[in-house]
Each structure stands twice: as C-alpha cells, then as structure tokens.
mmCIF file of C-alpha atoms and ligand atoms in Angstrom:
data_model
loop_
_atom_site.group_PDB
_atom_site.id
_atom_site.type_symbol
_atom_site.label_atom_id
_atom_site.label_comp_id
_atom_site.label_asym_id
_atom_site.label_seq_id
_atom_site.Cartn_x
_atom_site.Cartn_y
_atom_site.Cartn_z
ATOM 1 C CA MET A 121 -25.931 17.897 -9.071
ATOM 2 C CA ARG A 122 -23.841 17.479 -5.917
ATOM 3 C CA ILE A 123 -20.157 16.791 -6.572
ATOM 4 C CA GLY A 124 -17.385 16.113 -4.061
ATOM 5 C CA ALA A 125 -13.971 17.733 -4.415
ATOM 6 C CA LEU A 126 -10.871 16.842 -2.387
ATOM 7 C CA GLU A 127 -7.745 18.982 -2.727
ATOM 8 C CA ALA A 128 -5.358 16.637 -0.954
ATOM 9 C CA GLY A 129 -2.206 18.458 0.260
ATOM 10 C CA GLY A 130 0.795 17.408 2.373
ATOM 11 C CA THR A 131 -0.363 19.677 5.251
ATOM 12 C CA LYS A 132 -4.100 19.965 4.755
ATOM 13 C CA MET A 133 -7.038 18.231 3.133
ATOM 14 C CA VAL A 134 -9.606 20.663 1.656
ATOM 15 C CA CYS A 135 -12.902 18.844 1.274
ATOM 16 C CA ALA A 136 -15.666 20.677 -0.569
ATOM 17 C CA ILE A 137 -19.124 20.134 -2.086
ATOM 18 C CA GLY A 138 -19.979 21.962 -5.327
ATOM 19 C CA ASN A 139 -21.948 21.550 -8.521
ATOM 20 C CA GLU A 140 -21.181 21.092 -12.214
ATOM 21 C CA ASN A 141 -20.909 24.914 -12.670
ATOM 22 C CA GLY A 142 -17.922 25.014 -10.307
ATOM 23 C CA GLU A 143 -19.882 26.641 -7.534
ATOM 24 C CA ILE A 144 -18.693 25.581 -4.063
ATOM 25 C CA VAL A 145 -21.439 25.370 -1.484
ATOM 26 C CA LYS A 146 -19.580 23.837 1.450
ATOM 27 C CA ARG A 147 -16.039 23.356 2.569
ATOM 28 C CA GLU A 148 -14.149 21.828 5.457
ATOM 29 C CA VAL A 149 -10.392 21.461 6.096
ATOM 30 C CA PHE A 150 -8.756 18.597 7.993
ATOM 31 C CA PRO A 151 -5.010 18.424 8.782
ATOM 32 C CA THR A 152 -3.121 15.739 6.901
ATOM 33 C CA THR A 153 -1.762 13.389 9.523
ATOM 34 C CA THR A 154 -2.078 9.607 8.908
ATOM 35 C CA PRO A 155 -4.613 7.751 6.734
ATOM 36 C CA GLU A 156 -5.958 6.066 9.889
ATOM 37 C CA GLU A 157 -6.787 9.447 11.341
ATOM 38 C CA THR A 158 -7.589 11.625 8.368
ATOM 39 C CA MET A 159 -9.509 9.232 6.087
ATOM 40 C CA PRO A 160 -12.490 8.594 8.443
ATOM 41 C CA LYS A 161 -13.041 12.343 8.848
ATOM 42 C CA MET A 162 -13.091 12.979 5.126
ATOM 43 C CA ILE A 163 -15.254 9.925 4.429
ATOM 44 C CA ALA A 164 -17.726 11.124 7.081
ATOM 45 C CA PHE A 165 -17.801 14.639 5.455
ATOM 46 C CA PHE A 166 -18.607 13.271 1.995
ATOM 47 C CA LYS A 167 -20.992 10.436 3.104
ATOM 48 C CA ASP A 168 -23.419 12.911 4.584
ATOM 49 C CA GLU A 169 -23.607 14.923 1.362
ATOM 50 C CA GLU A 170 -24.825 12.177 -0.975
ATOM 51 C CA ILE A 171 -22.492 13.194 -3.776
ATOM 52 C CA GLU A 172 -22.692 11.710 -7.290
ATOM 53 C CA ALA A 173 -18.950 11.629 -7.864
ATOM 54 C CA LEU A 174 -15.690 12.665 -6.147
ATOM 55 C CA GLY A 175 -12.694 14.303 -7.726
ATOM 56 C CA ILE A 176 -9.225 14.171 -5.990
ATOM 57 C CA GLY A 177 -6.376 16.424 -6.799
ATOM 58 C CA CYS A 178 -3.495 14.973 -4.832
ATOM 59 C CA PHE A 179 0.029 15.603 -3.607
ATOM 60 C CA GLY A 180 2.383 13.176 -5.074
ATOM 61 C CA PRO A 181 4.020 11.387 -6.659
ATOM 62 C CA ILE A 182 0.881 9.423 -7.470
ATOM 63 C CA SER A 183 -0.260 6.853 -10.054
ATOM 64 C CA PRO A 184 -3.002 8.540 -12.133
ATOM 65 C CA ALA A 185 -3.185 6.313 -15.244
ATOM 66 C CA ARG A 186 -6.292 4.067 -15.165
ATOM 67 C CA ASP A 187 -4.550 1.233 -16.914
ATOM 68 C CA SER A 188 -1.548 1.057 -14.509
ATOM 69 C CA ALA A 189 -1.433 -1.699 -11.880
ATOM 70 C CA ASP A 190 -1.171 0.729 -8.996
ATOM 71 C CA TYR A 191 -3.724 3.208 -10.340
ATOM 72 C CA GLY A 192 -5.267 5.381 -7.534
ATOM 73 C CA TYR A 193 -2.245 5.067 -5.255
ATOM 74 C CA ILE A 194 -0.119 7.741 -3.665
ATOM 75 C CA THR A 195 3.260 6.182 -4.444
ATOM 76 C CA SER A 196 6.773 7.336 -3.357
ATOM 77 C CA THR A 197 5.779 10.443 -1.362
ATOM 78 C CA PRO A 198 8.068 11.649 1.355
ATOM 79 C CA LYS A 199 4.943 11.775 3.613
ATOM 80 C CA LEU A 200 5.668 8.281 4.843
ATOM 81 C CA ALA A 201 2.305 7.442 6.326
ATOM 82 C CA TRP A 202 0.742 7.866 2.857
ATOM 83 C CA GLN A 203 3.384 5.959 0.904
ATOM 84 C CA ASN A 204 1.810 3.283 -1.318
ATOM 85 C CA TYR A 205 -1.646 4.151 -0.114
ATOM 86 C CA ASN A 206 -4.639 3.379 -2.268
ATOM 87 C CA ILE A 207 -6.585 6.591 -1.707
ATOM 88 C CA VAL A 208 -8.949 6.103 -4.641
ATOM 89 C CA GLY A 209 -9.751 2.512 -3.678
ATOM 90 C CA GLU A 210 -10.617 3.529 -0.141
ATOM 91 C CA PHE A 211 -12.968 6.351 -1.285
ATOM 92 C CA GLU A 212 -14.617 4.081 -3.911
ATOM 93 C CA LYS A 213 -15.282 1.447 -1.328
ATOM 94 C CA ALA A 214 -16.629 3.952 1.238
ATOM 95 C CA LEU A 215 -18.722 6.191 -1.069
ATOM 96 C CA GLN A 216 -19.679 3.839 -3.901
ATOM 97 C CA CYS A 217 -19.464 6.503 -6.524
ATOM 98 C CA PRO A 218 -17.155 7.291 -9.452
ATOM 99 C CA VAL A 219 -13.793 8.835 -8.314
ATOM 100 C CA GLY A 220 -11.597 11.004 -10.495
ATOM 101 C CA PHE A 221 -7.921 11.263 -9.568
ATOM 102 C CA ASP A 222 -4.989 13.346 -10.690
ATOM 103 C CA THR A 223 -2.110 15.523 -9.350
ATOM 104 C CA ASP A 224 -2.950 18.652 -7.401
ATOM 105 C CA VAL A 225 -1.378 20.772 -10.202
ATOM 106 C CA ASN A 226 -3.173 18.914 -12.990
ATOM 107 C CA ALA A 227 -6.383 19.617 -11.065
ATOM 108 C CA ALA A 228 -5.541 23.272 -10.881
ATOM 109 C CA ALA A 229 -4.790 23.290 -14.646
ATOM 110 C CA LEU A 230 -8.146 21.690 -15.278
ATOM 111 C CA GLY A 231 -9.915 24.141 -12.979
ATOM 112 C CA GLU A 232 -8.541 27.024 -14.966
ATOM 113 C CA ALA A 233 -9.327 25.371 -18.234
ATOM 114 C CA THR A 234 -12.875 24.452 -17.287
ATOM 115 C CA TYR A 235 -13.957 27.585 -15.335
ATOM 116 C CA GLY A 236 -11.156 30.095 -15.643
ATOM 117 C CA ILE A 237 -8.592 31.914 -17.708
ATOM 118 C CA THR A 238 -7.659 29.055 -19.985
ATOM 119 C CA LYS A 239 -11.239 28.045 -20.770
ATOM 120 C CA GLY A 240 -11.583 27.101 -24.471
ATOM 121 C CA LEU A 241 -7.891 26.368 -24.936
ATOM 122 C CA LYS A 242 -6.746 22.787 -25.643
ATOM 123 C CA ASN A 243 -3.179 23.345 -24.567
ATOM 124 C CA SER A 244 -2.333 25.208 -21.356
ATOM 125 C CA ILE A 245 -0.183 24.798 -18.292
ATOM 126 C CA TYR A 246 -0.643 25.803 -14.703
ATOM 127 C CA ILE A 247 2.511 26.421 -12.594
ATOM 128 C CA THR A 248 2.354 26.722 -8.827
ATOM 129 C CA ILE A 249 5.200 28.441 -7.009
ATOM 130 C CA GLY A 250 4.626 27.916 -3.374
ATOM 131 C CA THR A 251 6.229 25.586 -0.809
ATOM 132 C CA GLY A 252 7.141 23.504 -3.819
ATOM 133 C CA ILE A 253 6.894 24.055 -7.563
ATOM 134 C CA GLY A 254 4.610 21.940 -9.692
ATOM 135 C CA VAL A 255 3.235 22.103 -13.224
ATOM 136 C CA GLY A 256 -0.118 20.798 -14.473
ATOM 137 C CA VAL A 257 -0.316 20.233 -18.209
ATOM 138 C CA LEU A 258 -3.387 20.184 -20.485
ATOM 139 C CA ALA A 259 -2.230 18.929 -23.854
ATOM 140 C CA GLU A 260 -4.628 18.442 -26.804
ATOM 141 C CA GLY A 261 -7.486 18.714 -24.325
ATOM 142 C CA LYS A 262 -6.316 16.057 -21.992
ATOM 143 C CA LEU A 263 -4.330 16.191 -18.741
ATOM 144 C CA LEU A 264 -0.870 14.881 -19.426
ATOM 145 C CA HIS A 265 0.355 11.856 -17.587
ATOM 146 C CA GLY A 266 2.919 10.162 -19.771
ATOM 147 C CA MET A 267 4.854 7.463 -17.900
ATOM 148 C CA MET A 268 3.624 8.791 -14.501
ATOM 149 C CA HIS A 269 3.044 12.552 -14.558
ATOM 150 C CA PRO A 270 5.300 15.420 -15.302
ATOM 151 C CA GLU A 271 7.453 16.659 -12.388
ATOM 152 C CA ALA A 272 8.310 19.836 -14.081
ATOM 153 C CA GLY A 273 9.192 21.650 -10.886
ATOM 154 C CA HIS A 274 12.492 19.700 -10.836
ATOM 155 C CA ILE A 275 13.887 20.873 -14.119
ATOM 156 C CA LEU A 276 17.518 22.007 -14.201
ATOM 157 C CA LEU A 277 18.314 25.561 -15.363
ATOM 158 C CA HIS A 278 21.121 28.077 -15.691
ATOM 159 C CA ARG A 279 21.974 29.688 -12.367
ATOM 160 C CA HIS A 280 21.711 33.432 -12.020
ATOM 161 C CA PRO A 281 25.312 34.752 -12.144
ATOM 162 C CA ALA A 282 24.839 36.504 -8.792
ATOM 163 C CA ASP A 283 23.314 33.545 -6.951
ATOM 164 C CA THR A 284 25.559 31.796 -4.435
ATOM 165 C CA TYR A 285 22.733 29.917 -2.692
ATOM 166 C CA GLU A 286 23.274 26.114 -3.140
ATOM 167 C CA GLY A 287 19.536 25.166 -3.374
ATOM 168 C CA TRP A 288 17.375 23.124 -1.056
ATOM 169 C CA CYS A 289 15.878 20.307 -3.178
ATOM 170 C CA PRO A 290 16.876 17.109 -1.264
ATOM 171 C CA PHE A 291 17.309 15.268 -4.597
ATOM 172 C CA HIS A 292 18.921 17.841 -6.928
ATOM 173 C CA LYS A 293 19.913 20.859 -4.805
ATOM 174 C CA ASP A 294 19.526 23.538 -7.427
ATOM 175 C CA CYS A 295 16.672 22.419 -9.602
ATOM 176 C CA LEU A 296 13.908 25.049 -10.202
ATOM 177 C CA GLU A 297 12.144 24.053 -6.975
ATOM 178 C CA GLY A 298 15.418 24.080 -5.008
ATOM 179 C CA LEU A 299 16.196 27.626 -6.309
ATOM 180 C CA ALA A 300 12.833 29.315 -6.602
ATOM 181 C CA ALA A 301 10.066 27.824 -4.365
ATOM 182 C CA GLY A 302 9.147 29.751 -1.210
ATOM 183 C CA PRO A 303 11.606 27.981 1.107
ATOM 184 C CA ALA A 304 14.445 28.781 -1.290
ATOM 185 C CA LEU A 305 13.606 32.526 -1.009
ATOM 186 C CA GLU A 306 13.555 32.265 2.723
ATOM 187 C CA LYS A 307 16.845 30.377 3.030
ATOM 188 C CA ARG A 308 18.733 32.505 0.450
ATOM 189 C CA TRP A 309 17.642 35.892 1.720
ATOM 190 C CA GLY A 310 17.081 34.963 5.349
ATOM 191 C CA ALA A 311 13.457 36.218 5.490
ATOM 192 C CA LYS A 312 10.031 35.016 4.355
ATOM 193 C CA GLY A 313 9.006 35.851 0.834
ATOM 194 C CA ASP A 314 6.173 38.124 1.855
ATOM 195 C CA THR A 315 8.573 40.382 3.789
ATOM 196 C CA LEU A 316 10.923 40.859 0.837
ATOM 197 C CA THR A 317 8.705 43.103 -1.264
ATOM 198 C CA ASP A 318 11.187 46.051 -1.325
ATOM 199 C CA ARG A 319 14.268 44.067 -2.211
ATOM 200 C CA ALA A 320 14.519 44.465 -6.066
ATOM 201 C CA GLU A 321 17.371 41.946 -6.329
ATOM 202 C CA VAL A 322 15.164 39.206 -4.891
ATOM 203 C CA TRP A 323 12.515 39.550 -7.609
ATOM 204 C CA GLU A 324 15.179 40.093 -10.297
ATOM 205 C CA MET A 325 16.660 36.691 -9.527
ATOM 206 C CA GLU A 326 13.261 34.935 -8.839
ATOM 207 C CA SER A 327 11.878 36.147 -12.178
ATOM 208 C CA TYR A 328 14.974 34.971 -13.995
ATOM 209 C CA TYR A 329 14.345 31.447 -12.798
ATOM 210 C CA ILE A 330 10.588 31.421 -13.445
ATOM 211 C CA ALA A 331 11.068 32.973 -16.857
ATOM 212 C CA GLN A 332 13.590 30.265 -17.811
ATOM 213 C CA ALA A 333 11.056 27.637 -16.726
ATOM 214 C CA CYS A 334 8.359 29.302 -18.829
ATOM 215 C CA VAL A 335 10.632 29.296 -21.895
ATOM 216 C CA ASN A 336 11.406 25.616 -21.382
ATOM 217 C CA TYR A 337 7.779 24.717 -21.022
ATOM 218 C CA CYS A 338 6.901 26.875 -24.027
ATOM 219 C CA MET A 339 9.512 25.055 -26.162
ATOM 220 C CA ILE A 340 8.608 21.553 -25.007
ATOM 221 C CA LEU A 341 4.795 21.664 -24.568
ATOM 222 C CA SER A 342 3.792 24.499 -26.859
ATOM 223 C CA PRO A 343 0.992 25.729 -24.547
ATOM 224 C CA GLU A 344 -1.386 28.407 -25.758
ATOM 225 C CA ARG A 345 -1.244 30.123 -22.369
ATOM 226 C CA ILE A 346 0.759 29.797 -19.133
ATOM 227 C CA VAL A 347 -0.882 30.359 -15.751
ATOM 228 C CA LEU A 348 1.194 31.232 -12.749
ATOM 229 C CA GLY A 349 -0.179 30.632 -9.219
ATOM 230 C CA GLY A 350 0.930 29.756 -5.661
ATOM 231 C CA GLY A 351 1.892 31.869 -2.739
ATOM 232 C CA VAL A 352 5.102 33.386 -4.165
ATOM 233 C CA MET A 353 3.138 34.796 -7.149
ATOM 234 C CA LYS A 354 1.212 36.952 -4.700
ATOM 235 C CA GLN A 355 4.281 39.238 -4.979
ATOM 236 C CA GLN A 356 2.914 41.899 -7.307
ATOM 237 C CA ALA A 357 6.236 42.831 -8.932
ATOM 238 C CA LEU A 358 6.925 39.308 -10.105
ATOM 239 C CA LEU A 359 4.541 38.702 -13.045
ATOM 240 C CA PRO A 360 5.615 41.755 -15.150
ATOM 241 C CA LEU A 361 9.299 40.807 -14.586
ATOM 242 C CA VAL A 362 8.648 37.245 -15.645
ATOM 243 C CA ARG A 363 6.996 38.371 -18.866
ATOM 244 C CA GLU A 364 9.902 40.774 -19.642
ATOM 245 C CA LYS A 365 12.567 38.143 -19.081
ATOM 246 C CA PHE A 366 10.553 35.452 -20.893
ATOM 247 C CA THR A 367 10.476 37.636 -23.999
ATOM 248 C CA GLU A 368 14.178 38.403 -23.667
ATOM 249 C CA LEU A 369 15.199 34.734 -23.289
ATOM 250 C CA LEU A 370 12.891 33.620 -26.138
ATOM 251 C CA ALA A 371 14.973 36.044 -28.258
ATOM 252 C CA GLY A 372 12.424 36.256 -31.066
ATOM 253 C CA TYR A 373 12.752 32.527 -31.942
ATOM 254 C CA ILE A 374 9.005 31.909 -31.541
ATOM 255 C CA ARG A 375 6.706 34.598 -32.965
ATOM 256 C CA THR A 376 3.194 33.231 -32.638
ATOM 257 C CA LYS A 377 0.385 35.648 -31.891
ATOM 258 C CA GLU A 378 0.195 34.103 -28.430
ATOM 259 C CA VAL A 379 3.810 34.709 -27.296
ATOM 260 C CA THR A 380 3.911 38.126 -28.978
ATOM 261 C CA ASP A 381 1.014 39.204 -26.756
ATOM 262 C CA VAL A 382 2.917 38.261 -23.615
ATOM 263 C CA GLU A 383 0.500 39.946 -21.200
ATOM 264 C CA ASN A 384 -2.177 37.484 -22.243
ATOM 265 C CA TYR A 385 0.315 34.611 -22.687
ATOM 266 C CA ILE A 386 1.722 34.549 -19.110
ATOM 267 C CA VAL A 387 -1.096 35.312 -16.720
ATOM 268 C CA GLY A 388 -1.949 34.982 -12.990
ATOM 269 C CA ALA A 389 -4.481 32.451 -11.707
ATOM 270 C CA SER A 390 -8.015 33.609 -12.033
ATOM 271 C CA LEU A 391 -10.235 31.732 -9.611
ATOM 272 C CA ASN A 392 -9.384 33.320 -6.214
ATOM 273 C CA ASP A 393 -7.388 30.346 -5.064
ATOM 274 C CA ASN A 394 -10.224 28.008 -5.875
ATOM 275 C CA GLN A 395 -8.601 26.598 -9.062
ATOM 276 C CA GLY A 396 -7.584 23.458 -7.286
ATOM 277 C CA VAL A 397 -10.953 22.658 -5.693
ATOM 278 C CA MET A 398 -12.817 23.571 -8.910
ATOM 279 C CA GLY A 399 -10.464 21.423 -10.896
ATOM 280 C CA CYS A 400 -11.367 18.526 -8.607
ATOM 281 C CA ILE A 401 -14.989 19.024 -9.515
ATOM 282 C CA GLY A 402 -13.770 18.837 -13.211
ATOM 283 C CA LEU A 403 -12.003 15.499 -12.382
ATOM 284 C CA ALA A 404 -15.258 14.156 -10.759
ATOM 285 C CA LEU A 405 -17.261 15.130 -13.897
ATOM 286 C CA GLN A 406 -14.629 13.374 -16.047
ATOM 287 C CA ALA A 407 -14.909 10.230 -13.889
ATOM 288 C CA MET A 408 -18.733 10.264 -14.334
ATOM 289 C CA ARG A 409 -18.302 10.495 -18.109
ATOM 290 C CA GLU A 410 -15.827 7.717 -18.085
ATOM 291 C CA ASN A 411 -18.220 5.497 -16.023
ATOM 292 C CA GLY A 412 -21.013 6.287 -18.507
HETATM 293 P P1 ADP B 900 1.516 25.545 -0.726
HETATM 294 O O1 ADP B 900 2.552 25.558 -1.757
HETATM 295 O O2 ADP B 900 2.048 24.973 0.599
HETATM 296 O O3 ADP B 900 0.206 24.949 -1.058
HETATM 297 P P2 ADP B 900 1.252 28.399 -1.096
HETATM 298 O O4 ADP B 900 1.036 28.270 -2.545
HETATM 299 O O5 ADP B 900 0.432 29.373 -0.275
HETATM 300 O O6 ADP B 900 1.181 27.019 -0.292
HETATM 301 O O7 ADP B 900 2.790 28.864 -0.912
HETATM 302 C C1 ADP B 900 3.384 29.047 0.270
HETATM 303 C C2 ADP B 900 4.779 29.672 0.050
HETATM 304 O O8 ADP B 900 4.632 30.980 -0.572
HETATM 305 C C3 ADP B 900 5.541 29.926 1.296
HETATM 306 O O9 ADP B 900 6.922 29.559 1.127
HETATM 307 C C4 ADP B 900 5.431 31.457 1.498
HETATM 308 O O10 ADP B 900 6.547 31.979 2.217
HETATM 309 C C5 ADP B 900 5.374 31.965 0.099
HETATM 310 N N1 ADP B 900 4.605 33.210 0.090
HETATM 311 C C6 ADP B 900 3.334 33.486 0.520
HETATM 312 N N2 ADP B 900 2.957 34.782 0.222
HETATM 313 C C7 ADP B 900 4.012 35.365 -0.362
HETATM 314 C C8 ADP B 900 4.276 36.677 -0.875
HETATM 315 N N3 ADP B 900 3.377 37.657 -0.804
HETATM 316 N N4 ADP B 900 5.452 36.815 -1.480
HETATM 317 C C9 ADP B 900 6.395 35.905 -1.600
HETATM 318 N N5 ADP B 900 6.245 34.678 -1.120
HETATM 319 C C10 ADP B 900 5.075 34.366 -0.492
HETATM 320 ZN ZN1 ZN B 901 14.565 18.827 -7.448
#
C-alpha cells in the first residue's frame, strides 16, 4: 500500500511516501512560505505517487474534529498566510483520496503508539521540546481533541527560585514554552542550547520545568508512559534529571507500577526523528478506516 505523509511545520513541509508498516520509501522537504507557493509543490509530489490516503500532522492551532464547521482548517496561527486555510479541503480536492488530519504533536504521539515505544498502550503522551513546546495525547486509544486540541505547552508553573528570566511567550510570558523551549534557553543564557552542555545550572533549571510539566500531565491525563522528544531533549543530561525531579515532585502520592519504574515511565522518542512522519501514516490509515 502506498500512503502519503505530510509533516506540516511552520518552517518546513516534510512530504513522504510510506507503507502501512511505517516504512518510509521517499521523502522531500519544501520550505513553508505561502499556500499559493507551497501547496502546488506538495500536491505535485503526492500526485505522482498514486497514494491511497494522506495523513497530515500540522502546526496549529488547527480544527481537527470532523464534526466541527471549520474541520480541516489551520485556524488562528501566527503564520498569517496560512490563517483560516482549508488545508484538508485543498488536498482532498487535488488528490481525491481520504485525508487524515491532526496536530503535529498528536501525529508524533500516534507514531510512537503505532510503531514505537508506546505501542500497545491506550494512554500515552508525546511532549516535544524544541522551538516551541507541544503535547500530543492518546487517551483511551484515541487522540485527544476536546474543544479544539490540547495546548499543553502553555501551562503555567512554579518558577525556579533562581530564574530571573521573564519568559518569551508572546501571550503568557512565563508559561512552560516561554520558560523552557529552545529559544528560552538561548535568551536566558545567551547561547544556543547545544552549546550549553557543560553548564550544570542550565539543565538543573530546565529539568525542573519539564519535570513539573510531567507531574501535571501525569495527574490530569494519567498516561501509562510519557515520551519526551524535540531538539532540546538531545541534551543527554536532561532525561535522567527530569526523571529524578519528577519522582521528587510527585512525592509518593502516586505509586502505580508505571511511575515507580520511572526509567520506563519517562522515556526518549524511539523512532529516530521519524515519529511525526510515521504518525502521519497512522493518521492516513485512520482516515481510510473511517471512510470504509
Ligand atoms: P522544531 O521545534 O523547530 O521542530 P527541534 O525539535 O529540532 O525543531 O528544536 C529546535 C530547538 O532545539 C532549537 O531551539 C535548538 O536550539 C534546540 N536544540 C537543538 N539541539 C539541542 C541540543 N543538543 N541541546 C539543547 N538544545 C538543542
Ligand atoms: Zn504561552
């Protein structure tokens, strides 16, 4: 089976062809400029491949619920050219095949749950800590949308006592994303994250924020496993520190076999940075099932 996957990001569009086993056979990347410029390139890529379905994991906010009036649209994104753009409708018209659609992070959560480290679990989350922070949620076997979709990168937390940086989120200043995404590291410490490896205080503070977020998600969503991905998590020291602080902050309140085994509870992404694209294949397969 030939399946199309589109990981739609604010800077680049990763287009790929794969099969139902999550194997990627072809990939091409286009810069995200305007729909007028970028859409025809992507449509041409997929049209040549005679795909049976397409899955899109998209930057947002988006409208992913099939029964909502603006289903398939990118909605209030700060990327103005894509605001209120019916990306699903345009691909359906051009390719005449089922199209699955969800957030980029829900796609990554589905990728890990279908082909990766959360396979077999009905409840898991995928947190990306990169240029922004986002969380994809699989709850009772389904990707969680709720009213729209979770925006769990923008939760509010306790500030680290030694942190004087105001935060960079244009909406909330010191939400999780404003304090702990890659740009926050760079602005607080005056250097890019990948050059700060030897600064213990950087990862002490960073892990405090990520661990708080993990505690909050654990309490609210009760996931069976938490996956941490994104560029900042490439920092080797971070994952063990997050686990340690998570256990400390949980303070023995939850004692399931999952959280007690913290090394298997909070884990790194497992699919070599392909979790997003592979999740898009999962979204395409879902769309095929829904279309009968
Ligand atoms: P995006 O979120 O744009 O899809 P990434 O997940 O790759 O992209 O995240 C990019 C961010 O991660 C940048 O802010 C970058 O500085 C940061 N980053 C990349 N590698 C590292 C590293 N080894 N340590 C800390 N931060 C890193
Ligand atoms: Zn925010």
